PDB file of C-alpha atoms in Angstrom:
ATOM      1  CA  MET A 781     181.335 174.321  81.891  1.00  0.00           C
ATOM      2  CA  ASP A 782     180.113 177.826  82.500  1.00  0.00           C
ATOM      3  CA  CYS A 783     176.766 178.019  84.251  1.00  0.00           C
ATOM      4  CA  THR A 784     175.361 179.975  81.327  1.00  0.00           C
ATOM      5  CA  SER A 785     176.089 177.173  78.845  1.00  0.00           C
ATOM      6  CA  SER A 786     174.486 173.783  78.365  1.00  0.00           C
ATOM      7  CA  GLY A 787     177.256 171.368  77.387  1.00  0.00           C
ATOM      8  CA  PRO A 788     177.028 168.465  79.840  1.00  0.00           C
ATOM      9  CA  ARG A 789     179.415 165.766  80.876  1.00  0.00           C
ATOM     10  CA  ALA A 790     177.067 162.823  80.493  1.00  0.00           C
ATOM     11  CA  SER A 791     177.752 159.470  82.135  1.00  0.00           C
ATOM     12  CA  ARG A 792     175.831 156.286  81.440  1.00  0.00           C
ATOM     13  CA  GLU A 793     176.067 153.654  84.193  1.00  0.00           C
ATOM     14  CA  THR A 794     179.809 153.055  84.689  1.00  0.00           C
ATOM     15  CA  SER A 795     180.988 154.524  81.381  1.00  0.00           C
ATOM     16  CA  ARG A 796     181.632 158.253  81.329  1.00  0.00           C
ATOM     17  CA  ILE A 797     181.392 160.013  77.975  1.00  0.00           C
ATOM     18  CA  ALA A 798     182.367 163.641  77.424  1.00  0.00           C
ATOM     19  CA  GLN A 799     180.141 165.320  74.874  1.00  0.00           C
ATOM     20  CA  ARG A 800     179.133 168.775  73.780  1.00  0.00           C
ATOM     21  CA  GLY A 801     175.444 169.023  72.910  1.00  0.00           C
ATOM     22  CA  GLN A 802     173.527 171.557  70.897  1.00  0.00           C
ATOM     23  CA  ALA A 803     172.805 174.594  73.049  1.00  0.00           C
ATOM     24  CA  PRO A 804     169.126 175.052  73.888  1.00  0.00           C
ATOM     25  CA  ARG A 805     167.362 178.267  73.030  1.00  0.00           C
ATOM     26  CA  ALA A 806     168.067 180.969  75.575  1.00  0.00           C
ATOM     27  CA  THR A 807     165.362 181.970  78.050  1.00  0.00           C
ATOM     28  CA  LEU A 808     165.136 185.147  80.054  1.00  0.00           C
ATOM     29  CA  GLY A 809     167.091 185.498  83.280  1.00  0.00           C
ATOM     30  CA  GLN A 810     169.959 183.599  84.830  1.00  0.00           C
ATOM     31  CA  PRO A 811     169.727 179.792  84.670  1.00  0.00           C
ATOM     32  CA  GLY A 812     169.297 178.012  87.978  1.00  0.00           C
ATOM     33  CA  VAL A 813     169.902 174.516  89.278  1.00  0.00           C
ATOM     34  CA  ALA A 814     166.735 172.855  87.942  1.00  0.00           C
ATOM     35  CA  GLU A 815     167.188 174.340  84.475  1.00  0.00           C
ATOM     36  CA  LEU A 816     170.853 173.353  84.240  1.00  0.00           C
ATOM     37  CA  LEU A 817     170.156 169.788  85.384  1.00  0.00           C
ATOM     38  CA  LEU A 818     167.190 169.367  83.035  1.00  0.00           C
ATOM     39  CA  GLY A 819     169.086 170.975  80.158  1.00  0.00           C
ATOM     40  CA  SER A 820     171.994 168.576  80.633  1.00  0.00           C
ATOM     41  CA  VAL A 821     169.729 165.519  80.535  1.00  0.00           C
ATOM     42  CA  MET A 822     167.630 166.728  77.590  1.00  0.00           C
ATOM     43  CA  THR A 823     170.775 167.665  75.668  1.00  0.00           C
ATOM     44  CA  SER A 824     172.100 164.146  76.259  1.00  0.00           C
ATOM     45  CA  THR A 825     169.058 162.872  74.333  1.00  0.00           C
ATOM     46  CA  CYS A 826     169.272 165.743  71.806  1.00  0.00           C
ATOM     47  CA  GLY A 827     165.848 166.884  72.956  1.00  0.00           C
ATOM     48  CA  ALA A 828     164.214 163.797  71.466  1.00  0.00           C
ATOM     49  CA  LEU A 829     162.417 162.980  74.740  1.00  0.00           C
ATOM     50  CA  SER A 830     160.148 165.226  76.786  1.00  0.00           C
ATOM     51  CA  PRO A 831     160.250 165.571  80.572  1.00  0.00           C
ATOM     52  CA  VAL A 832     157.517 164.038  82.712  1.00  0.00           C
ATOM     53  CA  SER A 833     158.845 165.114  86.093  1.00  0.00           C
ATOM     54  CA  LEU A 834     161.872 166.587  87.826  1.00  0.00           C
ATOM     55  CA  THR A 835     162.485 166.182  91.557  1.00  0.00           C
ATOM     56  CA  ALA A 836     165.474 168.148  92.810  1.00  0.00           C
ATOM     57  CA  HIS A 837     167.269 169.013  96.019  1.00  0.00           C
ATOM     58  CA  VAL A 838     169.124 172.329  96.097  1.00  0.00           C
ATOM     59  CA  GLY A 839     171.539 172.399  99.001  1.00  0.00           C
ATOM     60  CA  ARG A 840     173.429 175.631  98.468  1.00  0.00           C
ATOM     61  CA  PRO A 841     173.292 178.778  96.306  1.00  0.00           C
ATOM     62  CA  LEU A 842     174.526 178.650  92.717  1.00  0.00           C
ATOM     63  CA  HIS A 843     177.018 181.418  91.993  1.00  0.00           C
ATOM     64  CA  LYS A 844     178.153 182.860  88.694  1.00  0.00           C
ATOM     65  CA  GLY A 845     181.135 181.112  87.166  1.00  0.00           C
ATOM     66  CA  GLY A 846     182.105 177.592  86.233  1.00  0.00           C
ATOM     67  CA  CYS A 847     180.119 174.510  87.206  1.00  0.00           C
ATOM     68  CA  ASP A 848     179.975 170.835  86.239  1.00  0.00           C
ATOM     69  CA  VAL A 849     176.887 168.756  85.510  1.00  0.00           C
ATOM     70  CA  ASP A 850     176.972 164.953  85.468  1.00  0.00           C
ATOM     71  CA  ALA A 851     173.947 163.169  84.009  1.00  0.00           C
ATOM     72  CA  CYS A 852     173.609 159.407  84.438  1.00  0.00           C
ATOM     73  CA  LEU A 853     170.971 157.238  82.772  1.00  0.00           C
ATOM     74  CA  LYS A 854     169.715 154.894  85.496  1.00  0.00           C
ATOM     75  CA  HIS A 855     166.913 153.092  83.651  1.00  0.00           C
ATOM     76  CA  GLY A 856     165.432 153.023  80.164  1.00  0.00           C
ATOM     77  CA  ASP A 857     162.742 150.785  78.700  1.00  0.00           C
ATOM     78  CA  GLY A 858     162.505 152.139  75.146  1.00  0.00           C
ATOM     79  CA  ARG A 859     159.855 154.717  75.922  1.00  0.00           C
ATOM     80  CA  GLN A 860     160.611 156.081  79.370  1.00  0.00           C
ATOM     81  CA  GLN A 861     163.998 156.964  80.838  1.00  0.00           C
ATOM     82  CA  ARG A 862     165.016 157.793  84.402  1.00  0.00           C
ATOM     83  CA  TRP A 863     168.086 159.960  84.891  1.00  0.00           C
ATOM     84  CA  LEU A 864     170.101 161.126  87.878  1.00  0.00           C
ATOM     85  CA  ALA A 865     171.849 164.480  87.429  1.00  0.00           C
ATOM     86  CA  GLU A 866     174.206 166.322  89.772  1.00  0.00           C
ATOM     87  CA  LEU A 867     175.564 169.862  89.649  1.00  0.00           C
ATOM     88  CA  ARG A 868     178.858 170.790  91.319  1.00  0.00           C
ATOM     89  CA  GLN A 869     180.579 174.120  91.745  1.00  0.00           C
ATOM     90  CA  ALA A 870     184.083 174.525  93.180  1.00  0.00           C
ATOM     91  CA  GLY A 871     184.032 170.812  94.023  1.00  0.00           C
ATOM     92  CA  ALA A 872     180.886 171.026  96.174  1.00  0.00           C
ATOM     93  CA  ILE A 873     177.482 169.597  95.290  1.00  0.00           C
ATOM     94  CA  VAL A 874     175.013 172.423  94.692  1.00  0.00           C
ATOM     95  CA  GLY A 875     172.021 170.297  93.723  1.00  0.00           C
ATOM     96  CA  SER A 876     170.874 166.987  92.307  1.00  0.00           C
ATOM     97  CA  ALA A 877     167.738 165.733  90.566  1.00  0.00           C
ATOM     98  CA  HIS A 878     165.858 162.634  89.486  1.00  0.00           C
ATOM     99  CA  ILE A 879     164.407 163.297  86.040  1.00  0.00           C
ATOM    100  CA  VAL A 880     161.900 161.164  84.142  1.00  0.00           C
ATOM    101  CA  LEU A 881     161.726 161.529  80.356  1.00  0.00           C
ATOM    102  CA  ASP A 882     159.162 160.051  78.004  1.00  0.00           C
ATOM    103  CA  GLY A 883     158.845 159.553  74.256  1.00  0.00           C
ATOM    104  CA  GLU A 884     159.591 156.520  72.151  1.00  0.00           C
ATOM    105  CA  LEU A 885     162.509 157.323  69.873  1.00  0.00           C
ATOM    106  CA  PRO A 886     161.921 156.426  66.219  1.00  0.00           C
ATOM    107  CA  SER A 887     164.554 154.165  64.685  1.00  0.00           C
ATOM    108  CA  ASN A 888     165.436 156.801  62.084  1.00  0.00           C
ATOM    109  CA  SER A 889     166.321 159.308  64.824  1.00  0.00           C
ATOM    110  CA  TYR A 890     169.690 157.651  65.464  1.00  0.00           C
ATOM    111  CA  MET A 891     173.046 158.120  63.825  1.00  0.00           C
ATOM    112  CA  PRO A 892     176.345 156.267  64.472  1.00  0.00           C
ATOM    113  CA  TRP A 893     178.427 157.827  67.257  1.00  0.00           C
ATOM    114  CA  ARG A 894     181.629 156.220  68.508  1.00  0.00           C
ATOM    115  CA  ASN A 895     180.718 152.800  69.903  1.00  0.00           C
ATOM    116  CA  GLY A 896     176.977 153.384  70.086  1.00  0.00           C
ATOM    117  CA  MET A 897     174.086 155.219  68.545  1.00  0.00           C
ATOM    118  CA  LEU A 898     173.243 158.812  69.380  1.00  0.00           C
ATOM    119  CA  PRO A 899     169.809 160.319  68.707  1.00  0.00           C
ATOM    120  CA  PHE A 900     170.002 163.430  66.585  1.00  0.00           C
ATOM    121  CA  ALA A 901     167.777 166.468  67.005  1.00  0.00           C
ATOM    122  CA  THR A 902     164.241 165.790  65.827  1.00  0.00           C
ATOM    123  CA  GLY A 903     162.871 169.288  65.365  1.00  0.00           C
ATOM    124  CA  GLN A 904     161.599 169.656  68.939  1.00  0.00           C
ATOM    125  CA  ASP A 905     163.614 172.752  69.814  1.00  0.00           C
ATOM    126  CA  ASP A 906     160.423 174.668  70.588  1.00  0.00           C
ATOM    127  CA  THR A 907     159.288 172.170  73.227  1.00  0.00           C
ATOM    128  CA  PHE A 908     162.886 171.917  74.501  1.00  0.00           C
ATOM    129  CA  ALA A 909     163.025 175.655  75.132  1.00  0.00           C
ATOM    130  CA  GLN A 910     159.590 175.739  76.736  1.00  0.00           C
ATOM    131  CA  CYS A 911     160.491 172.926  79.149  1.00  0.00           C
ATOM    132  CA  LEU A 912     163.624 174.819  80.181  1.00  0.00           C
ATOM    133  CA  ALA A 913     161.593 178.013  80.603  1.00  0.00           C
ATOM    134  CA  VAL A 914     159.290 176.198  83.044  1.00  0.00           C
ATOM    135  CA  ALA A 915     162.323 174.927  84.991  1.00  0.00           C
ATOM    136  CA  ARG A 916     163.709 178.455  85.131  1.00  0.00           C
ATOM    137  CA  LEU A 917     160.460 179.738  86.620  1.00  0.00           C
ATOM    138  CA  CYS A 918     160.705 177.051  89.287  1.00  0.00           C
ATOM    139  CA  ASP A 919     164.276 178.128  90.016  1.00  0.00           C
ATOM    140  CA  GLN A 920     163.227 181.760  90.336  1.00  0.00           C
ATOM    141  CA  TYR A 921     160.380 180.996  92.731  1.00  0.00           C
ATOM    142  CA  SER A 922     162.489 178.622  94.827  1.00  0.00           C
ATOM    143  CA  ARG A 923     165.214 181.251  95.202  1.00  0.00           C
ATOM    144  CA  ARG A 924     162.569 183.725  96.307  1.00  0.00           C
ATOM    145  CA  GLU A 925     160.872 181.414  98.805  1.00  0.00           C
ATOM    146  CA  ALA A 926     163.960 179.574 100.105  1.00  0.00           C
ATOM    147  CA  ALA A 927     166.596 182.270 100.019  1.00  0.00           C
ATOM    148  CA  PHE A 928     168.342 181.188 103.228  1.00  0.00           C
ATOM    149  CA  GLY A 929     168.371 177.407 103.170  1.00  0.00           C
ATOM    150  CA  PRO A 930     167.988 174.203 101.197  1.00  0.00           C
ATOM    151  CA  ALA A 931     164.931 173.535  99.058  1.00  0.00           C
ATOM    152  CA  TRP A 932     163.222 170.553  97.478  1.00  0.00           C
ATOM    153  CA  LEU A 933     161.587 171.115  94.094  1.00  0.00           C
ATOM    154  CA  THR A 934     159.191 169.026  92.041  1.00  0.00           C
ATOM    155  CA  ILE A 935     158.076 169.921  88.524  1.00  0.00           C
ATOM    156  CA  ARG A 936     155.360 167.880  86.861  1.00  0.00           C
ATOM    157  CA  TYR A 937     155.080 168.519  83.143  1.00  0.00           C
ATOM    158  CA  PHE A 938     151.948 168.138  81.057  1.00  0.00           C
ATOM    159  CA  LEU A 939     153.393 167.192  77.692  1.00  0.00           C
ATOM    160  CA  ASP A 940     150.676 168.659  75.477  1.00  0.00           C
ATOM    161  CA  PHE A 941     152.099 172.098  74.811  1.00  0.00           C
ATOM    162  CA  GLY A 942     149.719 172.521  71.898  1.00  0.00           C
ATOM    163  CA  PRO A 943     150.677 172.762  68.215  1.00  0.00           C
ATOM    164  CA  SER A 944     154.275 173.712  67.578  1.00  0.00           C
ATOM    165  CA  THR A 945     153.821 176.952  65.662  1.00  0.00           C
ATOM    166  CA  GLY A 946     157.142 178.499  66.627  1.00  0.00           C
ATOM    167  CA  VAL A 947     155.250 181.220  68.538  1.00  0.00           C
ATOM    168  CA  ARG A 948     154.800 180.807  72.271  1.00  0.00           C
ATOM    169  CA  GLU A 949     152.667 182.768  74.698  1.00  0.00           C
ATOM    170  CA  ALA A 950     154.165 184.104  77.906  1.00  0.00           C
ATOM    171  CA  LEU A 951     154.214 181.688  80.828  1.00  0.00           C
ATOM    172  CA  THR A 952     152.292 182.752  83.922  1.00  0.00           C
ATOM    173  CA  VAL A 953     152.513 181.349  87.451  1.00  0.00           C
ATOM    174  CA  SER A 954     149.572 181.179  89.848  1.00  0.00           C
ATOM    175  CA  PRO A 955     149.730 180.078  93.505  1.00  0.00           C
ATOM    176  CA  VAL A 956     147.465 177.145  94.339  1.00  0.00           C
ATOM    177  CA  ARG A 957     148.209 176.330  97.969  1.00  0.00           C
ATOM    178  CA  HIS A 958     150.549 177.205 100.821  1.00  0.00           C
ATOM    179  CA  ARG A 959     150.941 174.853 103.778  1.00  0.00           C
ATOM    180  CA  GLN A 960     152.965 174.673 106.979  1.00  0.00           C
ATOM    181  CA  LEU A 961     154.364 171.182 107.592  1.00  0.00           C
ATOM    182  CA  GLY A 962     155.929 171.543 111.012  1.00  0.00           C
ATOM    183  CA  PRO A 963     159.303 173.210 110.413  1.00  0.00           C
ATOM    184  CA  LEU A 964     158.745 173.144 106.628  1.00  0.00           C
ATOM    185  CA  CYS A 965     156.797 175.345 104.205  1.00  0.00           C
ATOM    186  CA  GLN A 966     155.206 173.958 101.045  1.00  0.00           C
ATOM    187  CA  HIS A 967     154.193 176.080  98.059  1.00  0.00           C
ATOM    188  CA  ASP A 968     152.130 174.609  95.207  1.00  0.00           C
ATOM    189  CA  LEU A 969     151.906 176.582  91.971  1.00  0.00           C
ATOM    190  CA  GLU A 970     150.591 176.157  88.433  1.00  0.00           C
ATOM    191  CA  VAL A 971     152.317 177.281  85.248  1.00  0.00           C
ATOM    192  CA  ARG A 972     150.024 178.220  82.382  1.00  0.00           C
ATOM    193  CA  GLU A 973     150.428 179.256  78.776  1.00  0.00           C
ATOM    194  CA  ALA A 974     147.502 181.023  77.108  1.00  0.00           C
ATOM    195  CA  GLY A 975     145.242 179.742  79.892  1.00  0.00           C
ATOM    196  CA  ALA A 976     146.295 176.095  79.524  1.00  0.00           C
ATOM    197  CA  ARG A 977     148.139 174.371  82.359  1.00  0.00           C
ATOM    198  CA  VAL A 978     151.572 173.191  81.211  1.00  0.00           C
ATOM    199  CA  ALA A 979     153.194 172.300  84.544  1.00  0.00           C
ATOM    200  CA  THR A 980     152.792 172.256  88.310  1.00  0.00           C
ATOM    201  CA  LEU A 981     155.512 173.288  90.745  1.00  0.00           C
ATOM    202  CA  THR A 982     155.964 172.232  94.359  1.00  0.00           C
ATOM    203  CA  ILE A 983     158.593 173.938  96.508  1.00  0.00           C
ATOM    204  CA  VAL A 984     159.388 172.766 100.045  1.00  0.00           C
ATOM    205  CA  HIS A 985     161.836 174.617 102.280  1.00  0.00           C
ATOM    206  CA  GLU A 986     162.640 175.153 105.922  1.00  0.00           C
ATOM    207  CA  GLN A 987     161.033 178.079 107.683  1.00  0.00           C
ATOM    208  CA  PRO A 988     163.494 180.944 108.113  1.00  0.00           C
ATOM    209  CA  ARG A 989     164.781 181.247 111.654  1.00  0.00           C
TER     210      ARG A 989
END
């Protein structure tokens, strides 16, 4: 896949299924590792579930051009799912993430698909796009803070994005805390929309030498 698209190669346990999902709404800027990994997982569920948290490790820079995303469902209990996603470019692992999704799927949200049932889109494109926009902000800040080495990212989502009116306010990012942890730096930030907190970001990276 091209790193500007969102069609994942999703794998579930030992079975690997190639699929092309509906492209999420575009957000400003170039997509980064967290956004591509989250987009792959959310597309695999057709956006029917909302993210609770994303914890990622970015080991090398993501360059323009082709890349592959594998998303594997590791656990699901009917309401909450835990996914492992991995992004590769030119055969090398760029980043990986553990992603937790939440939201009980209604029985009428499924349609037959090959040997199983696939959830179809449930009108949550607005929330889908906003979740990806938050991930993109995290990518942008991590690239800024950890430009010369690996980084560890955690996004915690607060699922109440308010009423879905189709009109979103601009997202703003505010620093909360900066700490030195020996050879590591930690940055804690809040993402807000119209004054309401929608997510928190934590970025940890090695101090530049």
